[in-house]
Tab-separated table of N, CA and C in Angstrom:
chain	number	residue	atom	x	y	z
A	1	VAL	N	-8.976	-13.583	8.524
A	1	VAL	CA	-8.327	-12.276	8.089
A	1	VAL	C	-9.148	-11.795	6.868
A	2	GLN	N	-9.474	-10.459	6.946
A	2	GLN	CA	-9.994	-9.853	5.863
A	2	GLN	C	-9.393	-8.361	5.572
A	3	PHE	N	-9.256	-7.967	4.364
A	3	PHE	CA	-8.950	-6.637	3.933
A	3	PHE	C	-10.101	-6.225	3.083
A	4	VAL	N	-10.254	-4.790	3.341
A	4	VAL	CA	-11.109	-4.117	2.321
A	4	VAL	C	-10.417	-3.009	1.811
A	5	GLU	N	-10.113	-3.145	0.488
A	5	GLU	CA	-9.277	-2.134	-0.126
A	5	GLU	C	-10.247	-1.075	-0.891
A	6	SER	N	-9.947	0.190	-0.933
A	6	SER	CA	-10.676	1.154	-1.635
A	6	SER	C	-9.869	2.185	-2.084
A	7	GLY	N	-10.487	3.115	-2.952
A	7	GLY	CA	-9.908	4.357	-3.308
A	7	GLY	C	-9.178	4.243	-4.739
A	8	GLY	N	-9.115	3.080	-5.385
A	8	GLY	CA	-8.607	2.870	-6.687
A	8	GLY	C	-9.405	3.494	-7.752
A	9	GLY	N	-8.913	3.473	-9.072
A	9	GLY	CA	-9.787	3.842	-10.026
A	9	GLY	C	-8.913	4.506	-11.233
A	10	LEU	N	-9.560	5.254	-12.084
A	10	LEU	CA	-8.886	5.946	-13.183
A	10	LEU	C	-8.705	7.381	-12.803
A	11	VAL	N	-7.504	7.830	-13.031
A	11	VAL	CA	-6.957	9.138	-12.888
A	11	VAL	C	-5.974	9.682	-14.087
A	12	GLN	N	-6.037	10.831	-14.275
A	12	GLN	CA	-5.282	11.430	-15.243
A	12	GLN	C	-3.844	11.581	-14.798
A	13	PRO	N	-2.900	11.626	-15.673
A	13	PRO	CA	-1.524	11.870	-15.368
A	13	PRO	C	-1.366	13.193	-14.544
A	14	GLY	N	-0.635	13.149	-13.511
A	14	GLY	CA	-0.399	14.313	-12.587
A	14	GLY	C	-1.440	14.441	-11.450
A	15	GLY	N	-2.546	13.502	-11.585
A	15	GLY	CA	-3.537	13.594	-10.404
A	15	GLY	C	-3.112	12.835	-9.264
A	16	SER	N	-4.083	12.679	-8.328
A	16	SER	CA	-3.888	12.122	-6.983
A	16	SER	C	-4.901	11.071	-6.585
A	17	LEU	N	-4.624	10.238	-5.853
A	17	LEU	CA	-5.607	9.195	-5.294
A	17	LEU	C	-5.019	8.734	-3.930
A	18	ARG	N	-5.974	8.419	-3.068
A	18	ARG	CA	-5.650	7.903	-1.779
A	18	ARG	C	-6.255	6.500	-1.613
A	19	LEU	N	-5.376	5.648	-1.393
A	19	LEU	CA	-5.826	4.071	-1.293
A	19	LEU	C	-5.972	3.837	0.291
A	20	SER	N	-7.045	3.144	0.602
A	20	SER	CA	-7.190	2.631	2.058
A	20	SER	C	-7.276	1.118	1.980
A	21	CYS	N	-6.857	0.540	3.254
A	21	CYS	CA	-6.843	-0.975	3.340
A	21	CYS	C	-7.293	-1.030	4.852
A	22	ALA	N	-8.443	-1.363	4.980
A	22	ALA	CA	-9.054	-1.703	6.376
A	22	ALA	C	-9.066	-3.139	6.564
A	23	ALA	N	-8.336	-3.525	7.762
A	23	ALA	CA	-7.973	-4.881	8.116
A	23	ALA	C	-8.847	-5.473	9.219
A	24	SER	N	-9.024	-6.694	9.284
A	24	SER	CA	-9.741	-7.419	10.407
A	24	SER	C	-9.181	-8.773	10.494
A	25	GLY	N	-9.412	-9.390	11.638
A	25	GLY	CA	-8.990	-10.768	11.900
A	25	GLY	C	-7.703	-11.063	12.404
A	26	PHE	N	-6.842	-10.084	12.692
A	26	PHE	CA	-5.580	-10.285	13.271
A	26	PHE	C	-5.287	-8.863	13.985
A	27	THR	N	-4.184	-8.936	14.613
A	27	THR	CA	-3.652	-7.871	15.481
A	27	THR	C	-3.111	-6.841	14.656
A	28	PHE	N	-3.900	-5.744	14.194
A	28	PHE	CA	-3.318	-4.873	13.246
A	28	PHE	C	-2.230	-3.884	13.876
A	29	SER	N	-2.648	-3.632	15.145
A	29	SER	CA	-1.662	-2.424	15.820
A	29	SER	C	-0.278	-3.059	15.875
A	30	SER	N	0.143	-4.365	15.962
A	30	SER	CA	1.314	-5.008	16.080
A	30	SER	C	1.862	-5.460	14.793
A	31	SER	N	1.320	-5.107	13.712
A	31	SER	CA	1.658	-5.616	12.482
A	31	SER	C	2.299	-4.406	11.523
A	32	ILE	N	3.566	-4.832	10.901
A	32	ILE	CA	4.264	-4.002	9.966
A	32	ILE	C	3.173	-4.052	8.762
A	33	MET	N	2.890	-2.831	8.184
A	33	MET	CA	1.946	-2.753	6.916
A	33	MET	C	2.793	-2.287	5.766
A	34	SER	N	2.464	-2.646	4.625
A	34	SER	CA	3.041	-2.416	3.417
A	34	SER	C	2.166	-2.381	2.365
A	35	TRP	N	2.571	-1.695	1.331
A	35	TRP	CA	2.032	-1.736	0.006
A	35	TRP	C	2.855	-2.176	-1.173
A	36	TYR	N	2.307	-2.936	-1.871
A	36	TYR	CA	3.123	-3.561	-2.929
A	36	TYR	C	2.124	-3.153	-4.188
A	37	ARG	N	2.807	-3.362	-5.457
A	37	ARG	CA	2.006	-3.173	-6.775
A	37	ARG	C	2.535	-4.087	-7.776
A	38	GLN	N	1.707	-4.503	-8.719
A	38	GLN	CA	1.965	-5.262	-9.738
A	38	GLN	C	1.384	-4.692	-11.119
A	39	ALA	N	2.272	-4.212	-12.090
A	39	ALA	CA	1.830	-3.681	-13.167
A	39	ALA	C	1.703	-4.862	-14.265
A	40	PRO	N	0.832	-4.739	-15.260
A	40	PRO	CA	0.665	-5.812	-16.210
A	40	PRO	C	1.826	-6.238	-16.888
A	41	GLY	N	1.911	-7.593	-16.900
A	41	GLY	CA	3.206	-8.157	-17.434
A	41	GLY	C	4.404	-8.042	-16.589
A	42	LYS	N	4.384	-7.613	-15.598
A	42	LYS	CA	5.515	-7.467	-14.546
A	42	LYS	C	5.351	-8.136	-13.116
A	43	GLU	N	6.491	-8.228	-12.555
A	43	GLU	CA	6.412	-8.947	-11.280
A	43	GLU	C	5.869	-7.946	-10.086
A	44	ARG	N	5.368	-8.498	-9.080
A	44	ARG	CA	4.967	-7.681	-7.947
A	44	ARG	C	6.145	-6.904	-7.542
A	45	GLU	N	6.029	-5.625	-7.113
A	45	GLU	CA	7.058	-4.797	-6.569
A	45	GLU	C	6.675	-4.120	-5.353
A	46	TYR	N	7.641	-3.798	-4.338
A	46	TYR	CA	7.417	-3.096	-3.221
A	46	TYR	C	7.218	-1.618	-3.299
A	47	VAL	N	6.390	-1.074	-2.528
A	47	VAL	CA	6.140	0.352	-2.635
A	47	VAL	C	6.486	1.020	-1.499
A	48	ALA	N	5.872	0.699	-0.362
A	48	ALA	CA	6.175	1.404	1.061
A	48	ALA	C	5.806	0.414	2.067
A	49	ARG	N	6.405	0.896	3.337
A	49	ARG	CA	6.033	0.102	4.386
A	49	ARG	C	5.975	1.044	5.655
A	50	ILE	N	5.273	0.680	6.801
A	50	ILE	CA	5.223	1.502	7.915
A	50	ILE	C	5.236	0.588	9.162
A	51	ALA	N	5.963	1.030	10.119
A	51	ALA	CA	6.160	0.291	11.497
A	51	ALA	C	4.779	0.239	12.088
A	52	SER	N	4.757	-0.793	13.001
A	52	SER	CA	3.363	-1.055	13.679
A	52	SER	C	2.887	0.213	14.420
A	53	ASN	N	3.710	1.149	15.049
A	53	ASN	CA	3.503	2.261	15.566
A	53	ASN	C	3.419	3.523	14.884
A	54	GLY	N	3.758	3.325	13.705
A	54	GLY	CA	3.835	4.392	12.761
A	54	GLY	C	5.069	5.338	12.825
A	55	ASP	N	5.915	5.028	13.674
A	55	ASP	CA	7.240	5.954	13.797
A	55	ASP	C	8.355	5.718	12.725
A	56	TYR	N	8.074	4.712	11.885
A	56	TYR	CA	9.074	4.469	10.792
A	56	TYR	C	8.391	4.219	9.512
A	57	LEU	N	8.748	4.925	8.497
A	57	LEU	CA	8.194	4.864	7.157
A	57	LEU	C	9.419	4.752	6.107
A	58	HIS	N	9.190	3.833	5.043
A	58	HIS	CA	10.025	3.753	4.131
A	58	HIS	C	9.242	3.688	2.839
A	59	HIS	N	9.813	4.350	1.786
A	59	HIS	CA	9.130	4.389	0.465
A	59	HIS	C	10.278	3.896	-0.720
A	60	ALA	N	9.840	3.166	-1.670
A	60	ALA	CA	10.571	2.800	-2.640
A	60	ALA	C	11.111	4.050	-3.442
A	61	ASN	N	12.249	3.918	-4.075
A	61	ASN	CA	12.898	5.138	-4.756
A	61	ASN	C	11.742	5.572	-5.886
A	62	SER	N	11.254	4.757	-6.523
A	62	SER	CA	10.259	5.002	-7.614
A	62	SER	C	9.301	5.883	-7.302
A	63	VAL	N	8.851	5.856	-5.955
A	63	VAL	CA	7.682	6.846	-5.441
A	63	VAL	C	8.046	7.881	-4.499
A	64	LYS	N	9.200	7.769	-4.009
A	64	LYS	CA	9.655	8.637	-2.908
A	64	LYS	C	9.349	10.051	-3.359
A	65	GLY	N	8.782	10.825	-2.510
A	65	GLY	CA	8.414	12.261	-2.675
A	65	GLY	C	7.043	12.403	-3.362
A	66	ARG	N	6.518	11.351	-3.932
A	66	ARG	CA	5.030	11.382	-4.618
A	66	ARG	C	4.159	10.520	-3.764
A	67	PHE	N	4.520	9.557	-3.172
A	67	PHE	CA	3.591	8.667	-2.225
A	67	PHE	C	3.950	8.820	-0.826
A	68	THR	N	2.880	8.661	-0.119
A	68	THR	CA	3.034	8.468	1.346
A	68	THR	C	2.244	7.595	2.104
A	69	ILE	N	2.820	6.769	2.774
A	69	ILE	CA	2.143	5.599	3.522
A	69	ILE	C	1.804	6.238	4.954
A	70	SER	N	0.531	5.864	5.553
A	70	SER	CA	0.279	6.199	6.738
A	70	SER	C	-0.615	5.173	7.287
A	71	ARG	N	-0.986	5.238	8.698
A	71	ARG	CA	-1.819	4.174	9.328
A	71	ARG	C	-2.666	4.844	10.446
A	72	ASP	N	-3.818	4.272	10.623
A	72	ASP	CA	-4.667	4.688	11.738
A	72	ASP	C	-4.937	3.399	12.675
A	73	ASN	N	-4.254	3.199	13.706
A	73	ASN	CA	-4.477	1.854	14.359
A	73	ASN	C	-5.887	1.852	15.016
A	74	GLY	N	-6.439	3.038	15.318
A	74	GLY	CA	-7.695	2.990	15.966
A	74	GLY	C	-8.863	2.530	14.910
A	75	LYS	N	-8.518	2.670	13.589
A	75	LYS	CA	-9.426	2.270	12.564
A	75	LYS	C	-8.942	0.993	11.827
A	76	ASN	N	-7.696	0.400	12.257
A	76	ASN	CA	-7.266	-0.763	11.754
A	76	ASN	C	-7.079	-0.617	10.098
A	77	THR	N	-6.628	0.528	9.722
A	77	THR	CA	-6.495	0.986	8.376
A	77	THR	C	-5.090	1.409	8.056
A	78	VAL	N	-4.665	1.109	6.871
A	78	VAL	CA	-3.437	1.612	6.265
A	78	VAL	C	-3.792	2.390	4.930
A	79	TYR	N	-3.134	3.447	4.847
A	79	TYR	CA	-3.404	4.449	3.646
A	79	TYR	C	-2.220	4.613	2.704
A	80	LEU	N	-2.430	4.685	1.526
A	80	LEU	CA	-1.352	5.247	0.585
A	80	LEU	C	-1.835	6.420	-0.298
A	81	GLN	N	-1.309	7.548	0.184
A	81	GLN	CA	-1.620	8.836	-0.597
A	81	GLN	C	-0.632	8.817	-1.653
A	82	MET	N	-1.294	9.136	-2.832
A	82	MET	CA	-0.365	9.024	-4.172
A	82	MET	C	-0.687	10.357	-4.892
A	83	SER	N	0.314	10.892	-5.185
A	83	SER	CA	0.262	12.269	-6.044
A	83	SER	C	1.051	12.411	-7.098
A	84	ARG	N	0.956	13.310	-8.182
A	84	ARG	CA	1.697	13.436	-9.316
A	84	ARG	C	1.891	12.000	-9.882
A	85	LEU	N	0.754	11.383	-10.102
A	85	LEU	CA	0.624	10.021	-10.684
A	85	LEU	C	1.088	10.070	-12.107
A	86	GLN	N	1.732	8.952	-12.583
A	86	GLN	CA	2.223	8.868	-13.932
A	86	GLN	C	1.737	7.483	-14.540
A	87	PRO	N	1.554	7.324	-15.773
A	87	PRO	CA	1.225	6.125	-16.394
A	87	PRO	C	1.947	4.773	-15.929
A	88	GLU	N	3.209	4.970	-15.575
A	88	GLU	CA	3.998	3.847	-15.136
A	88	GLU	C	3.373	3.546	-13.659
A	89	ASP	N	2.673	4.386	-13.115
A	89	ASP	CA	2.065	3.969	-11.712
A	89	ASP	C	0.888	3.006	-11.888
A	90	THR	N	0.452	2.736	-13.062
A	90	THR	CA	-0.645	1.825	-13.441
A	90	THR	C	-0.327	0.423	-12.969
A	91	ALA	N	-1.102	-0.054	-11.987
A	91	ALA	CA	-0.946	-1.371	-11.466
A	91	ALA	C	-2.074	-1.790	-10.449
A	92	VAL	N	-2.058	-3.078	-10.237
A	92	VAL	CA	-2.930	-3.418	-8.944
A	92	VAL	C	-2.126	-3.326	-7.783
A	93	TYR	N	-2.766	-2.614	-6.874
A	93	TYR	CA	-1.993	-2.336	-5.619
A	93	TYR	C	-2.544	-3.310	-4.469
A	94	TYR	N	-1.615	-3.722	-3.785
A	94	TYR	CA	-2.041	-4.708	-2.665
A	94	TYR	C	-1.445	-4.281	-1.151
A	95	CYS	N	-2.095	-4.451	-0.219
A	95	CYS	CA	-1.656	-4.093	1.134
A	95	CYS	C	-1.245	-5.568	1.610
A	96	ARG	N	-0.391	-5.346	2.437
A	96	ARG	CA	0.242	-6.704	3.097
A	96	ARG	C	0.496	-6.324	4.628
A	97	ALA	N	0.216	-7.349	5.499
A	97	ALA	CA	0.453	-7.375	6.942
A	97	ALA	C	1.455	-8.368	7.213
A	98	PHE	N	2.493	-7.884	8.101
A	98	PHE	CA	3.599	-8.824	8.585
A	98	PHE	C	3.512	-8.735	10.111
A	99	GLN	N	3.459	-9.921	10.665
A	99	GLN	CA	3.491	-9.954	12.009
A	99	GLN	C	4.981	-10.632	12.504
A	100	SER	N	5.941	-9.734	12.908
A	100	SER	CA	7.187	-10.329	13.177
A	100	SER	C	7.295	-11.402	14.234
A	101	ASP	N	6.160	-11.267	15.180
A	101	ASP	CA	6.002	-12.345	16.257
A	101	ASP	C	5.232	-13.449	15.671
A	102	GLY	N	5.938	-14.459	15.240
A	102	GLY	CA	5.139	-15.570	14.463
A	102	GLY	C	5.537	-15.692	13.099
A	103	GLY	N	5.886	-14.552	12.351
A	103	GLY	CA	6.252	-14.562	10.953
A	103	GLY	C	5.080	-14.679	10.110
A	104	MET	N	3.981	-14.366	10.543
A	104	MET	CA	2.690	-14.457	9.629
A	104	MET	C	2.575	-13.320	8.661
A	105	GLU	N	2.242	-13.659	7.394
A	105	GLU	CA	1.905	-12.464	6.622
A	105	GLU	C	0.529	-12.764	5.836
A	106	TYR	N	-0.073	-11.437	5.594
A	106	TYR	CA	-1.434	-11.635	4.944
A	106	TYR	C	-1.470	-10.552	3.885
A	107	TRP	N	-2.199	-10.954	2.844
A	107	TRP	CA	-2.268	-10.101	1.631
A	107	TRP	C	-3.659	-9.653	1.294
A	108	GLY	N	-3.874	-8.428	0.868
A	108	GLY	CA	-5.211	-8.075	0.355
A	108	GLY	C	-5.266	-8.697	-1.072
A	109	LYS	N	-6.581	-8.600	-1.542
A	109	LYS	CA	-6.913	-9.035	-2.917
A	109	LYS	C	-6.455	-8.114	-4.060
A	110	GLY	N	-6.124	-6.674	-3.683
A	110	GLY	CA	-5.706	-5.858	-4.572
A	110	GLY	C	-6.674	-4.834	-5.139
A	111	ILE	N	-6.277	-3.660	-5.500
A	111	ILE	CA	-7.205	-2.738	-6.096
A	111	ILE	C	-6.426	-2.125	-7.315
A	112	LEU	N	-7.194	-1.859	-8.476
A	112	LEU	CA	-6.527	-1.368	-9.657
A	112	LEU	C	-6.418	0.127	-9.668
A	113	VAL	N	-5.367	0.531	-10.037
A	113	VAL	CA	-5.073	2.027	-10.296
A	113	VAL	C	-4.642	2.260	-11.648
A	114	THR	N	-5.492	3.014	-12.451
A	114	THR	CA	-4.994	3.290	-13.865
A	114	THR	C	-4.829	4.654	-14.024
A	115	VAL	N	-3.550	4.941	-14.572
A	115	VAL	CA	-3.303	6.366	-14.796
A	115	VAL	C	-3.185	6.628	-16.306
A	116	SER	N	-4.099	7.362	-16.823
A	116	SER	CA	-4.324	7.485	-18.202
A	116	SER	C	-5.078	8.868	-18.608
A	117	SER	N	-4.668	9.393	-19.773
A	117	SER	CA	-5.490	10.491	-20.153
A	117	SER	C	-6.528	9.979	-21.249
């Protein structure tokens, strides 16, 4: 199982970034995909998830209206479009795959997003 996460970096408050997580080594199209994040000194927290076929999305209240999760099963990739970023969004962002058939879960290594002026 491998994840290639990209799109992180430094952005000013109010700016936008799009994270990508390209997956391989498991059946992406049948997996629920999620994004989590972990800010310095804090526990990892849930950000958003998307159903295997993309017909159901859920976002945490802290990011609702600013972040949007999406996926492309043809490219085995999940995305997180982030807008109106704030310093409190600074964190390492992780993608996660969950296969309800078997209960397996896989995590990416994480990508850093820093929101600062």
